[in-house]
CSV table of C-alpha atoms in Angstrom, one decimal:
chain,number,residue,atom,x,y,z
A,975,MET,CA,133.4,152.5,86.0
A,976,LYS,CA,130.9,150.4,88.0
A,977,LYS,CA,127.6,152.1,88.6
A,978,PHE,CA,126.3,152.3,92.1
A,979,GLN,CA,122.9,150.6,92.9
A,980,ALA,CA,121.1,152.3,95.8
A,981,GLN,CA,119.6,149.9,98.4
A,982,PRO,CA,115.8,150.0,99.1
A,983,GLY,CA,115.0,153.0,101.2
A,984,PHE,CA,118.2,154.8,100.2
A,985,VAL,CA,118.8,157.5,97.6
A,986,VAL,CA,121.9,158.9,96.0
A,987,GLN,CA,122.4,162.5,97.0
A,988,ALA,CA,125.2,165.0,96.6
A,989,PHE,CA,126.4,167.4,99.3
A,990,ARG,CA,128.5,170.3,98.0
A,991,PHE,CA,130.6,172.6,100.2
A,992,ALA,CA,132.9,175.5,99.4
A,993,LEU,CA,136.6,175.1,100.3
A,994,ASP,CA,139.1,177.5,101.7
A,995,PRO,CA,142.4,176.0,100.6
A,996,ASN,CA,145.7,177.6,101.5
A,997,ALA,CA,148.8,175.7,100.4
A,998,GLN,CA,146.6,172.9,99.0
A,999,GLU,CA,145.5,175.1,96.1
A,1000,ARG,CA,148.7,174.2,94.1
A,1001,SER,CA,148.0,170.5,94.6
A,1002,LEU,CA,144.3,171.0,93.6
A,1003,ARG,CA,145.4,172.6,90.4
A,1004,SER,CA,148.0,169.9,89.8
A,1005,HIS,CA,145.4,167.1,90.2
A,1006,CYS,CA,143.0,168.8,87.8
A,1007,GLY,CA,145.7,169.4,85.3
A,1008,ALA,CA,146.7,165.8,85.5
A,1009,ALA,CA,143.2,164.7,84.7
A,1010,ARG,CA,143.2,167.0,81.7
A,1011,ALA,CA,146.5,165.6,80.5
A,1012,ALA,CA,145.3,162.0,80.9
A,1013,TYR,CA,142.2,162.9,78.9
A,1014,ASN,CA,144.2,164.4,76.1
A,1015,TRP,CA,146.6,161.4,76.0
A,1016,ALA,CA,143.7,159.0,75.7
A,1017,VAL,CA,142.1,161.0,72.9
A,1018,GLY,CA,145.4,161.2,71.0
A,1019,TRP,CA,146.2,157.5,71.6
A,1020,VAL,CA,142.9,156.3,70.2
A,1021,GLU,CA,142.9,158.7,67.2
A,1022,ALA,CA,146.4,157.8,66.2
A,1023,SER,CA,145.4,154.3,65.1
A,1024,TRP,CA,142.5,155.7,63.1
A,1025,TRP,CA,144.7,158.1,61.1
A,1026,GLN,CA,147.4,155.5,60.7
A,1027,ARG,CA,145.0,153.2,59.1
A,1028,ARG,CA,143.8,155.9,56.8
A,1029,ALA,CA,147.4,156.7,55.7
A,1030,GLU,CA,148.2,153.0,55.1
A,1031,GLU,CA,145.2,152.7,52.9
A,1032,THR,CA,146.5,155.4,50.6
A,1033,TYR,CA,149.6,153.4,50.1
A,1034,GLY,CA,147.6,150.3,49.1
A,1035,VAL,CA,148.2,148.2,52.2
A,1036,PRO,CA,145.7,145.3,52.3
A,1037,GLU,CA,143.1,145.1,55.0
A,1038,ALA,CA,144.9,142.3,56.8
A,1039,GLY,CA,148.1,144.4,57.1
A,1040,LEU,CA,146.5,147.5,58.4
A,1041,THR,CA,147.2,148.8,62.0
A,1042,GLN,CA,144.7,147.3,64.4
A,1043,TRP,CA,142.0,149.5,65.9
A,1044,ARG,CA,142.8,150.7,69.5
A,1045,PRO,CA,140.0,150.2,72.0
A,1046,TRP,CA,138.6,153.0,74.1
A,1047,SER,CA,137.1,151.1,77.0
A,1048,LEU,CA,138.3,152.3,80.4
A,1049,PRO,CA,140.2,149.1,81.3
A,1050,SER,CA,142.0,149.2,78.0
A,1051,LEU,CA,142.9,152.9,78.5
A,1052,ARG,CA,144.1,152.2,82.0
A,1053,LYS,CA,146.4,149.4,80.8
A,1054,ALA,CA,147.9,151.4,78.0
A,1055,PHE,CA,148.3,154.5,80.2
A,1056,ASN,CA,150.1,152.5,82.9
A,1057,GLU,CA,152.6,151.4,80.3
A,1058,ALA,CA,153.1,154.9,78.8
A,1059,LYS,CA,153.5,156.8,82.1
A,1060,HIS,CA,156.7,155.0,83.0
A,1061,THR,CA,158.4,155.1,79.6
A,1062,GLY,CA,156.9,158.1,77.9
A,1063,PRO,CA,158.6,161.5,78.2
A,1064,ARG,CA,155.3,163.2,78.9
A,1065,PHE,CA,154.4,161.7,82.3
A,1066,ALA,CA,157.6,159.9,83.4
A,1067,SER,CA,159.0,162.9,85.3
A,1068,TRP,CA,155.9,164.1,87.3
A,1069,TRP,CA,153.1,161.5,87.3
A,1070,GLU,CA,154.0,160.4,90.9
A,1071,GLU,CA,153.1,163.9,92.2
A,1072,ASN,CA,149.4,163.3,91.9
A,1073,SER,CA,146.9,160.6,93.0
A,1074,LYS,CA,146.1,157.9,90.6
A,1075,GLU,CA,142.5,159.0,90.9
A,1076,ALA,CA,143.4,162.2,88.9
A,1077,TYR,CA,144.5,160.2,85.9
A,1078,ASN,CA,141.6,157.8,86.2
A,1079,THR,CA,139.3,160.8,86.0
A,1080,GLY,CA,140.7,161.9,82.7
A,1081,LEU,CA,140.7,158.3,81.3
A,1082,ALA,CA,137.1,157.7,82.4
A,1083,ASN,CA,136.0,161.0,80.8
A,1084,ALA,CA,137.7,160.0,77.6
A,1085,ALA,CA,136.0,156.6,77.6
A,1086,ALA,CA,132.6,158.2,78.2
A,1087,ALA,CA,133.2,160.7,75.4
A,1088,PHE,CA,134.1,158.0,72.9
A,1089,ASP,CA,131.0,155.9,74.0
A,1090,ASN,CA,128.7,158.9,73.5
A,1091,TYR,CA,130.2,159.6,70.1
A,1092,ALA,CA,129.8,155.9,69.0
A,1093,LYS,CA,126.2,155.7,70.3
A,1094,SER,CA,125.4,159.0,68.5
A,1095,ARG,CA,126.8,157.7,65.2
A,1096,GLN,CA,124.9,154.5,65.5
A,1097,GLY,CA,121.6,156.2,66.4
A,1098,LYS,CA,121.5,154.8,69.9
A,1099,ARG,CA,121.8,158.2,71.7
A,1100,ARG,CA,119.1,160.8,71.9
A,1101,GLY,CA,119.7,164.5,71.4
A,1102,ARG,CA,122.0,166.3,69.1
A,1103,ALA,CA,124.7,164.5,67.2
A,1104,MET,CA,127.9,164.1,69.2
A,1105,GLY,CA,131.2,164.9,67.5
A,1106,MET,CA,134.5,163.4,67.9
A,1107,PRO,CA,136.2,164.0,71.3
A,1108,ARG,CA,138.6,166.9,71.0
A,1109,LEU,CA,141.6,167.9,73.1
A,1110,LYS,CA,141.0,170.1,76.1
A,1111,SER,CA,142.7,173.5,76.2
A,1112,LYS,CA,144.8,174.4,79.2
A,1113,ARG,CA,143.3,177.9,79.3
A,1114,LYS,CA,139.6,176.9,78.9
A,1115,ALA,CA,139.3,173.5,80.4
A,1116,ARG,CA,137.2,173.3,83.6
A,1117,LEU,CA,139.3,172.3,86.6
A,1118,SER,CA,137.8,169.1,88.0
A,1119,CYS,CA,139.0,165.9,89.6
A,1120,ARG,CA,137.1,162.9,91.1
A,1121,PHE,CA,138.2,160.6,93.9
A,1122,THR,CA,136.6,157.2,94.3
A,1123,THR,CA,139.1,155.4,96.5
A,1124,GLY,CA,141.4,156.3,99.4
A,1125,THR,CA,140.7,158.4,102.4
A,1126,ILE,CA,137.5,160.4,101.7
A,1127,ARG,CA,135.8,161.7,104.8
A,1128,VAL,CA,134.5,164.7,106.7
A,1129,ASP,CA,136.5,165.3,109.8
A,1130,ALA,CA,135.0,165.2,113.3
A,1131,ASP,CA,134.9,169.0,113.7
A,1132,GLY,CA,132.7,169.4,110.7
A,1133,ARG,CA,134.9,172.1,109.3
A,1134,HIS,CA,137.5,170.1,107.4
A,1135,VAL,CA,137.5,167.4,104.8
A,1136,THR,CA,140.2,164.9,103.9
A,1137,LEU,CA,141.0,163.8,100.4
A,1138,PRO,CA,143.6,161.4,99.0
A,1139,ARG,CA,147.1,163.0,98.5
A,1140,LEU,CA,145.5,166.4,99.1
A,1141,GLY,CA,145.3,166.0,102.9
A,1142,THR,CA,143.0,168.0,105.1
A,1143,ILE,CA,141.3,171.1,103.7
A,1144,ARG,CA,139.1,173.6,105.6
A,1145,THR,CA,135.6,174.1,104.4
A,1146,HIS,CA,134.1,177.6,104.0
A,1147,GLU,CA,130.8,176.4,105.6
A,1148,PRO,CA,130.1,173.7,108.2
A,1149,ALA,CA,129.5,170.2,106.9
A,1150,GLY,CA,127.6,169.1,110.1
A,1151,LYS,CA,124.6,167.8,108.2
A,1152,LEU,CA,126.6,165.2,106.3
A,1153,LEU,CA,128.8,164.4,109.3
A,1154,ALA,CA,125.7,163.7,111.4
A,1155,GLY,CA,124.4,161.3,108.8
A,1156,VAL,CA,127.7,159.5,108.5
A,1157,GLN,CA,128.0,159.1,112.3
A,1158,ALA,CA,124.4,157.9,112.7
A,1159,GLY,CA,124.9,155.4,109.9
A,1160,THR,CA,122.2,156.9,107.6
A,1161,ALA,CA,124.7,158.2,105.1
A,1162,ARG,CA,127.7,156.7,103.3
A,1163,ILE,CA,130.2,158.6,101.2
A,1164,LEU,CA,130.7,157.0,97.8
A,1165,SER,CA,133.0,159.5,96.0
A,1166,ALA,CA,134.2,163.1,96.1
A,1167,THR,CA,134.7,165.6,93.2
A,1168,VAL,CA,136.7,168.8,93.6
A,1169,ARG,CA,136.0,171.6,91.1
A,1170,HIS,CA,136.9,175.2,90.5
A,1171,GLU,CA,133.7,177.1,89.7
A,1172,ARG,CA,132.7,180.8,90.0
A,1173,GLY,CA,136.0,181.8,91.6
A,1174,ARG,CA,135.9,179.2,94.4
A,1175,TRP,CA,137.0,175.6,95.0
A,1176,LEU,CA,134.1,173.3,95.7
A,1177,VAL,CA,133.9,169.7,96.9
A,1178,SER,CA,130.9,167.6,96.1
A,1179,PHE,CA,130.3,164.3,98.0
A,1180,GLN,CA,128.2,161.7,96.3
A,1181,THR,CA,126.5,159.8,99.1
A,1182,GLU,CA,124.0,157.1,99.8
A,1183,VAL,CA,121.4,158.5,102.1
A,1184,GLU,CA,118.6,156.9,103.9
A,1185,ARG,CA,115.6,159.1,103.5
A,1186,ASP,CA,111.8,158.7,103.6
A,1187,LEU,CA,109.6,160.4,101.0
A,1188,GLU,CA,108.4,163.8,102.1
A,1189,HIS,CA,104.7,164.7,102.0
A,1190,VAL,CA,103.4,167.8,100.2
A,1191,ALA,CA,101.0,170.3,101.8
A,1192,ARG,CA,98.2,169.9,99.2
A,1193,PRO,CA,98.5,166.5,97.5
A,1194,GLU,CA,95.1,166.7,95.8
A,1195,VAL,CA,95.8,170.1,94.1
A,1196,ALA,CA,97.5,170.4,90.7
A,1197,VAL,CA,99.4,173.5,89.5
A,1198,GLY,CA,100.3,174.7,86.1
A,1199,ILE,CA,103.4,176.9,85.6
A,1200,ASP,CA,103.7,179.2,82.6
A,1201,LEU,CA,107.2,180.7,82.3
A,1202,GLY,CA,107.9,184.0,80.7
A,1203,VAL,CA,110.2,187.0,80.5
A,1204,LYS,CA,108.0,189.8,81.7
A,1205,THR,CA,107.1,187.7,84.7
A,1206,LEU,CA,109.3,184.8,85.6
A,1207,ALA,CA,106.4,182.4,86.3
A,1208,VAL,CA,102.6,182.4,86.6
A,1209,THR,CA,101.2,179.6,88.7
A,1210,ALA,CA,97.6,178.6,88.6
A,1211,ASP,CA,96.3,175.6,90.6
A,1212,SER,CA,93.2,173.5,90.1
A,1213,THR,CA,91.2,175.6,92.6
A,1214,GLY,CA,91.5,178.7,90.5
A,1215,GLU,CA,94.2,180.5,92.6
A,1216,ILE,CA,96.7,182.4,90.4
A,1217,ARG,CA,100.1,183.6,91.7
A,1218,THR,CA,102.6,185.7,89.8
A,1219,VAL,CA,106.3,185.4,90.4
A,1220,PRO,CA,108.2,188.5,89.3
A,1221,ASN,CA,111.3,188.2,87.2
A,1222,PRO,CA,114.3,189.4,89.3
A,1223,ARG,CA,116.4,190.2,86.2
A,1224,HIS,CA,119.6,189.8,88.0
A,1225,TYR,CA,121.8,190.3,84.9
A,1226,ASP,CA,120.0,193.4,83.7
A,1227,ARG,CA,120.5,195.0,87.2
A,1228,ALA,CA,124.2,194.2,87.0
A,1229,ARG,CA,124.8,195.4,83.4
A,1230,GLU,CA,125.9,198.9,84.4
A,1231,GLN,CA,128.3,197.5,87.0
A,1232,LEU,CA,129.6,195.0,84.4
A,1233,ARG,CA,130.0,197.8,81.8
A,1234,ARG,CA,132.2,199.8,84.2
A,1235,ALA,CA,134.3,196.8,85.1
A,1236,SER,CA,134.7,195.8,81.5
A,1237,ARG,CA,135.8,199.3,80.6
A,1238,VAL,CA,138.5,199.1,83.3
A,1239,VAL,CA,139.7,195.7,81.9
A,1240,SER,CA,139.9,197.0,78.4
A,1241,ARG,CA,142.2,199.8,79.5
A,1242,ARG,CA,144.7,197.4,81.0
A,1243,GLN,CA,147.4,195.4,79.1
A,1244,GLY,CA,145.7,192.0,78.6
A,1245,PRO,CA,147.0,188.7,77.1
A,1246,ASP,CA,147.6,188.3,73.4
A,1247,ARG,CA,148.2,184.8,72.1
A,1248,ARG,CA,149.3,186.0,68.7
A,1249,THR,CA,152.3,187.9,70.1
A,1250,GLY,CA,152.8,185.9,73.3
A,1251,GLN,CA,152.1,189.0,75.4
A,1252,LYS,CA,151.4,188.2,79.1
A,1253,PRO,CA,148.7,190.0,81.1
A,1254,SER,CA,149.8,192.7,83.5
A,1255,ARG,CA,149.0,192.5,87.2
A,1256,ARG,CA,146.6,195.4,86.9
A,1257,TRP,CA,144.7,193.5,84.1
A,1258,GLU,CA,144.5,190.3,86.3
A,1259,LYS,CA,143.2,192.4,89.2
A,1260,ALA,CA,140.6,194.2,87.1
A,1261,ASN,CA,139.5,190.9,85.4
A,1262,ALA,CA,139.0,189.3,88.8
A,1263,GLN,CA,136.8,192.2,89.9
A,1264,ARG,CA,134.7,191.8,86.7
A,1265,ASN,CA,134.4,188.0,87.3
A,1266,LYS,CA,133.1,188.7,90.8
A,1267,VAL,CA,130.1,190.5,89.3
A,1268,HIS,CA,129.4,187.6,87.0
A,1269,HIS,CA,129.7,185.1,89.9
A,1270,ARG,CA,127.3,187.1,92.1
A,1271,VAL,CA,124.7,187.3,89.3
A,1272,ALA,CA,124.9,183.5,88.9
A,1273,ASN,CA,124.6,182.9,92.6
A,1274,LEU,CA,121.6,185.2,92.9
A,1275,ARG,CA,119.9,183.5,90.0
A,1276,GLN,CA,120.5,180.0,91.4
A,1277,ASP,CA,119.2,181.0,94.8
A,1278,ALA,CA,116.0,182.5,93.3
A,1279,LEU,CA,115.3,179.5,91.2
A,1280,HIS,CA,115.8,177.1,94.1
A,1281,LYS,CA,113.4,179.0,96.3
A,1282,LEU,CA,110.8,178.9,93.5
A,1283,THR,CA,111.0,175.2,92.7
A,1284,THR,CA,111.3,174.2,96.3
A,1285,GLY,CA,108.1,176.0,97.2
A,1286,VAL,CA,106.2,174.5,94.3
A,1287,ALA,CA,107.4,171.0,94.9
A,1288,ALA,CA,106.6,171.2,98.6
A,1289,GLU,CA,103.0,172.4,98.2
A,1290,TYR,CA,101.3,170.7,95.2
A,1291,GLY,CA,100.7,167.1,94.4
A,1292,THR,CA,100.9,167.5,90.6
A,1293,VAL,CA,103.1,170.0,88.8
A,1294,VAL,CA,102.5,170.7,85.1
A,1295,VAL,CA,105.2,172.4,83.0
A,1296,GLU,CA,105.8,173.0,79.3
A,1297,ASP,CA,108.3,171.2,77.1
A,1298,LEU,CA,110.0,174.4,76.0
A,1299,ASN,CA,112.6,174.5,73.2
A,1300,VAL,CA,115.0,176.6,75.1
A,1301,ALA,CA,117.9,176.0,72.7
A,1302,GLY,CA,115.7,177.3,69.8
A,1303,MET,CA,114.5,180.2,71.8
A,1304,LEU,CA,118.0,181.3,72.5
A,1305,ARG,CA,118.6,181.8,68.8
A,1306,ASN,CA,116.3,184.8,69.0
A,1307,ARG,CA,118.7,187.7,69.2
A,1308,ARG,CA,116.1,190.0,70.7
A,1309,LEU,CA,115.1,187.7,73.6
A,1310,ALA,CA,118.2,185.5,74.1
A,1311,ARG,CA,119.6,187.5,77.0
A,1312,GLN,CA,116.3,187.7,78.9
A,1313,ILE,CA,115.6,184.0,78.4
A,1314,ALA,CA,119.1,182.9,79.5
A,1315,ASP,CA,118.8,185.1,82.6
A,1316,ALA,CA,115.5,183.6,83.5
A,1317,GLY,CA,116.8,180.0,83.4
A,1318,PHE,CA,113.9,178.1,81.9
A,1319,GLY,CA,115.8,174.9,81.5
A,1320,GLU,CA,117.1,175.0,85.1
A,1321,ILE,CA,113.6,175.4,86.5
A,1322,ARG,CA,112.4,172.2,84.8
A,1323,ARG,CA,115.6,170.3,85.8
A,1324,GLN,CA,115.1,171.2,89.5
A,1325,LEU,CA,111.4,170.4,89.4
A,1326,THR,CA,112.2,167.0,87.9
A,1327,TYR,CA,114.3,165.8,90.8
A,1328,LYS,CA,112.6,167.7,93.6
A,1329,THR,CA,109.2,166.1,92.8
A,1330,ARG,CA,110.7,162.7,93.0
A,1331,ARG,CA,111.6,163.3,96.6
A,1332,ARG,CA,107.9,163.9,97.6
A,1333,HIS,CA,105.3,161.2,98.3
A,1334,ALA,CA,102.6,160.7,95.6
A,1335,THR,CA,103.9,163.7,93.6
A,1336,ARG,CA,104.1,163.7,89.8
A,1337,LEU,CA,105.5,166.0,87.2
A,1338,VAL,CA,103.5,166.3,84.0
A,1339,VAL,CA,105.3,167.7,80.9
A,1340,ALA,CA,102.9,169.3,78.4
A,1341,ASP,CA,103.6,168.6,74.7
A,1342,ARG,CA,105.8,171.2,73.0
A,1343,TRP,CA,103.0,172.0,70.5
A,1344,TYR,CA,100.2,172.3,73.1
A,1345,PRO,CA,98.5,175.7,72.5
A,1346,SER,CA,98.3,176.8,76.2
A,1347,SER,CA,98.3,180.5,75.3
A,1348,LYS,CA,95.9,180.2,72.4
A,1349,THR,CA,93.3,178.0,74.1
A,1350,CYS,CA,90.4,179.6,76.1
A,1351,SER,CA,90.5,178.4,79.7
A,1352,GLY,CA,86.7,178.9,79.9
A,1353,CYS,CA,85.3,177.1,76.9
A,1354,GLY,CA,88.2,175.6,75.1
A,1355,THR,CA,88.1,177.6,71.9
A,1356,VAL,CA,91.5,177.8,70.2
A,1357,LYS,CA,92.7,180.8,68.3
A,1358,ALA,CA,94.6,180.3,65.1
A,1359,LYS,CA,97.0,183.2,65.8
A,1360,LEU,CA,98.0,185.0,68.9
A,1361,PRO,CA,101.1,187.3,68.5
A,1362,LEU,CA,103.4,187.8,71.5
A,1363,HIS,CA,102.7,191.6,71.7
A,1364,ILE,CA,99.0,190.8,72.6
A,1365,ARG,CA,99.1,190.3,76.4
A,1366,THR,CA,95.4,189.9,77.0
A,1367,TYR,CA,93.4,186.9,75.8
A,1368,GLU,CA,89.9,187.8,74.5
A,1369,CYS,CA,87.7,184.8,73.6
A,1370,ASP,CA,85.5,185.3,70.5
A,1371,ALA,CA,83.2,182.4,71.6
A,1372,CYS,CA,82.4,183.0,75.3
A,1373,GLY,CA,83.7,186.6,75.7
A,1374,LEU,CA,86.3,185.7,78.4
A,1375,VAL,CA,88.9,188.4,78.9
A,1376,ILE,CA,91.9,187.3,80.9
A,1377,ASP,CA,95.6,187.9,81.0
A,1378,ARG,CA,97.5,185.9,78.5
A,1379,ASP,CA,99.9,184.3,81.0
A,1380,ASP,CA,97.1,183.5,83.5
A,1381,ASN,CA,95.1,181.8,80.8
A,1382,ALA,CA,98.1,179.6,79.8
A,1383,ALA,CA,98.7,178.6,83.4
A,1384,LEU,CA,95.1,177.6,83.9
A,1385,ASN,CA,95.2,175.5,80.8
A,1386,LEU,CA,98.4,173.8,82.0
A,1387,ALA,CA,96.8,173.0,85.3
A,1388,ALA,CA,93.9,171.4,83.5
A,1389,LEU,CA,96.2,169.0,81.8
A,1390,ALA,CA,96.6,167.2,85.2
A,1391,ALA,CA,93.0,166.0,84.9
A,1392,ALA,CA,93.2,165.4,81.1
A,1393,ALA,CA,94.6,161.9,81.7
A,1394,VAL,CA,91.4,161.0,83.5
A,1395,THR,CA,88.7,163.1,81.7
A,1396,GLY,CA,90.4,163.2,78.3
A,1397,THR,CA,90.2,167.0,78.0
A,1398,GLY,CA,92.6,169.8,78.6
A,1399,VAL,CA,90.2,172.7,79.2
A,1400,ALA,CA,90.4,174.6,82.5
A,1401,GLY,CA,86.7,175.7,82.5
A,1402,ASP,CA,84.9,172.4,81.9
A,1403,GLN,CA,86.8,169.2,82.7
A,1404,GLY,CA,84.1,166.9,81.5
A,1405,THR,CA,83.3,168.1,78.0
A,1406,VAL,CA,85.1,168.2,74.7
A,1407,PRO,CA,86.3,171.6,73.5
A,1408,ALA,CA,83.7,173.4,71.5
A,1409,VAL,CA,86.0,174.3,68.6
A,1410,SER,CA,88.6,172.0,67.3
A,1411,LYS,CA,92.2,173.2,66.8
A,1412,PRO,CA,92.4,175.1,63.5
A,1413,ARG,CA,95.3,174.7,61.1
A,1414,GLY,CA,98.6,175.8,62.7
A,1415,ALA,CA,97.1,176.5,66.1
A,1416,ASP,CA,99.0,173.7,67.8
A,1417,ARG,CA,102.5,174.9,66.9
A,1418,LYS,CA,104.4,177.6,68.6
A,1419,THR,CA,107.8,177.4,67.1
A,1420,ARG,CA,109.3,176.6,63.7
A,1421,THR,CA,110.0,172.9,62.9
A,1422,THR,CA,112.9,173.5,60.6
A,1423,ARG,CA,116.2,175.3,61.0
A,1424,PRO,CA,117.4,178.1,58.7
A,1425,ARG,CA,119.7,176.9,56.1
A,1426,ARG,CA,123.4,177.6,56.9
A,1427,LYS,CA,126.0,178.9,54.6
A,1428,ALA,CA,127.7,175.5,54.5
A,1429,GLU,CA,124.5,173.9,53.4
A,1430,ALA,CA,124.0,176.5,50.7
A,1431,GLY,CA,127.5,175.9,49.4
A,1432,ARG,CA,127.0,172.1,49.2
A,1433,ALA,CA,123.7,172.7,47.4
A,1434,GLY,CA,125.5,174.8,44.8
A,1435,GLY,CA,128.1,172.0,44.2
A,1436,ALA,CA,131.0,173.8,45.9
A,1437,THR,CA,133.1,171.9,48.4
A,1438,LEU,CA,135.3,173.8,50.7
A,1439,PRO,CA,138.7,172.5,52.0
A,1440,HIS,CA,137.5,172.2,55.6
A,1441,GLN,CA,134.4,170.3,54.4
A,1442,ARG,CA,136.6,167.8,52.5
A,1443,GLN,CA,138.7,167.3,55.6
A,1444,THR,CA,135.6,166.8,57.8
A,1445,GLU,CA,134.1,164.3,55.3
A,1446,THR,CA,137.4,162.3,55.4
A,1447,ARG,CA,137.5,162.3,59.2
A,1448,ASP,CA,133.9,161.1,59.4
A,1449,ARG,CA,134.5,158.3,57.0
A,1450,THR,CA,137.5,157.1,59.0
A,1451,GLN,CA,135.6,157.3,62.2
A,1452,ALA,CA,132.6,155.5,60.8
A,1453,GLU,CA,134.9,152.6,59.7
A,1454,ALA,CA,136.3,152.4,63.2
A,1455,LEU,CA,132.9,152.3,64.7
A,1456,THR,CA,131.8,149.6,62.3
A,1457,LEU,CA,134.7,147.3,63.0
A,1458,TRP,CA,135.1,148.0,66.7
């Protein structure tokens, strides 16, 4: 799919609105199901040639006589799908019920999944290793469909949207802001994506918007943000002002309500895949009530994080945050629930794009091993060890006594000037720290992962059946990536 290039003075922005469909809900689910079916077809079509070649090799077929590799580029998948939808029994009877954009959504997602897998295998993609694309389950797949062509607009009343084949759907909230931009010529709709999320149907318009950079209230002031569980965030700016943002703990407050709702669900006749048992009406009603509690918690968390990040991005010219290993922190079974409820990763993601909207605003990310909590904000002395249960920092060199989180926030704010002065000490910006970092003081988390049972089994020389199957699949896929 062709990527959009924004014009000078224009930015790409999304406008999301909740929908109130009536008879269109069946069509919405049909379009999203068609996207899932097209995705599964593309994955199976590409994999079929891989396994066919593997089977032919076991019969001694020479390389020249093996089945050719099937390409996974989007144009190739479109061409093959257009041939299969007319003749194949899977799509021939119902593919005309949905827009072509629904099938294109699934094919585009499959092409992107294969590209990510290929780049990960070749070492061209950062992050964790990507596995082979797998089929999407009808029960668990997220309902989503994207429209790039056809009639995509916000109606003149600002309370309805029109999408291809779906027709006019009423919005739960007014879309006047987007409509005013379209009518004034400062906004242009590029695509629309419908999705079922948190019990509601949502539509997201990707638009090209003309917008000037916004100015911050104090562009010369830098702020350091120290995230935590006891308090959601402690902000300290370069002027010495410290603010504490309490942790709302939305999930903990709703745990008792969730416990009661889950108890009601467990007493109803639920689904059972082993026996084919269907859920009762009472179970579906109770499960919907429990989901409402989860959705409310997610909405409250999102609202609180947006208010925090918007206020920070609108006030300070430089924002300093830590490069936290959130995925590793979630492995701690004692703190995983509190960390997930706080939303550390979401805070950094929102600050990343919100600081780009401001004029002369930058986001500084501290190194993951920077000892912000162990460093004295007054003289720069670094402690070798500082356990989590010690909440007050006491400096042995200068005698400074300060709250642990306040000290970390001050050190993070000092990093904004470190690029100019070469230091990262909050108390004295022009001198080198008095004591160098002792051994182990610059690391907060473990650098290695605990050994898994599978790794222990391989070390002992034992190979399990599922391991042999995985190794065979990896070799087959590696050959495909090499030749394709």
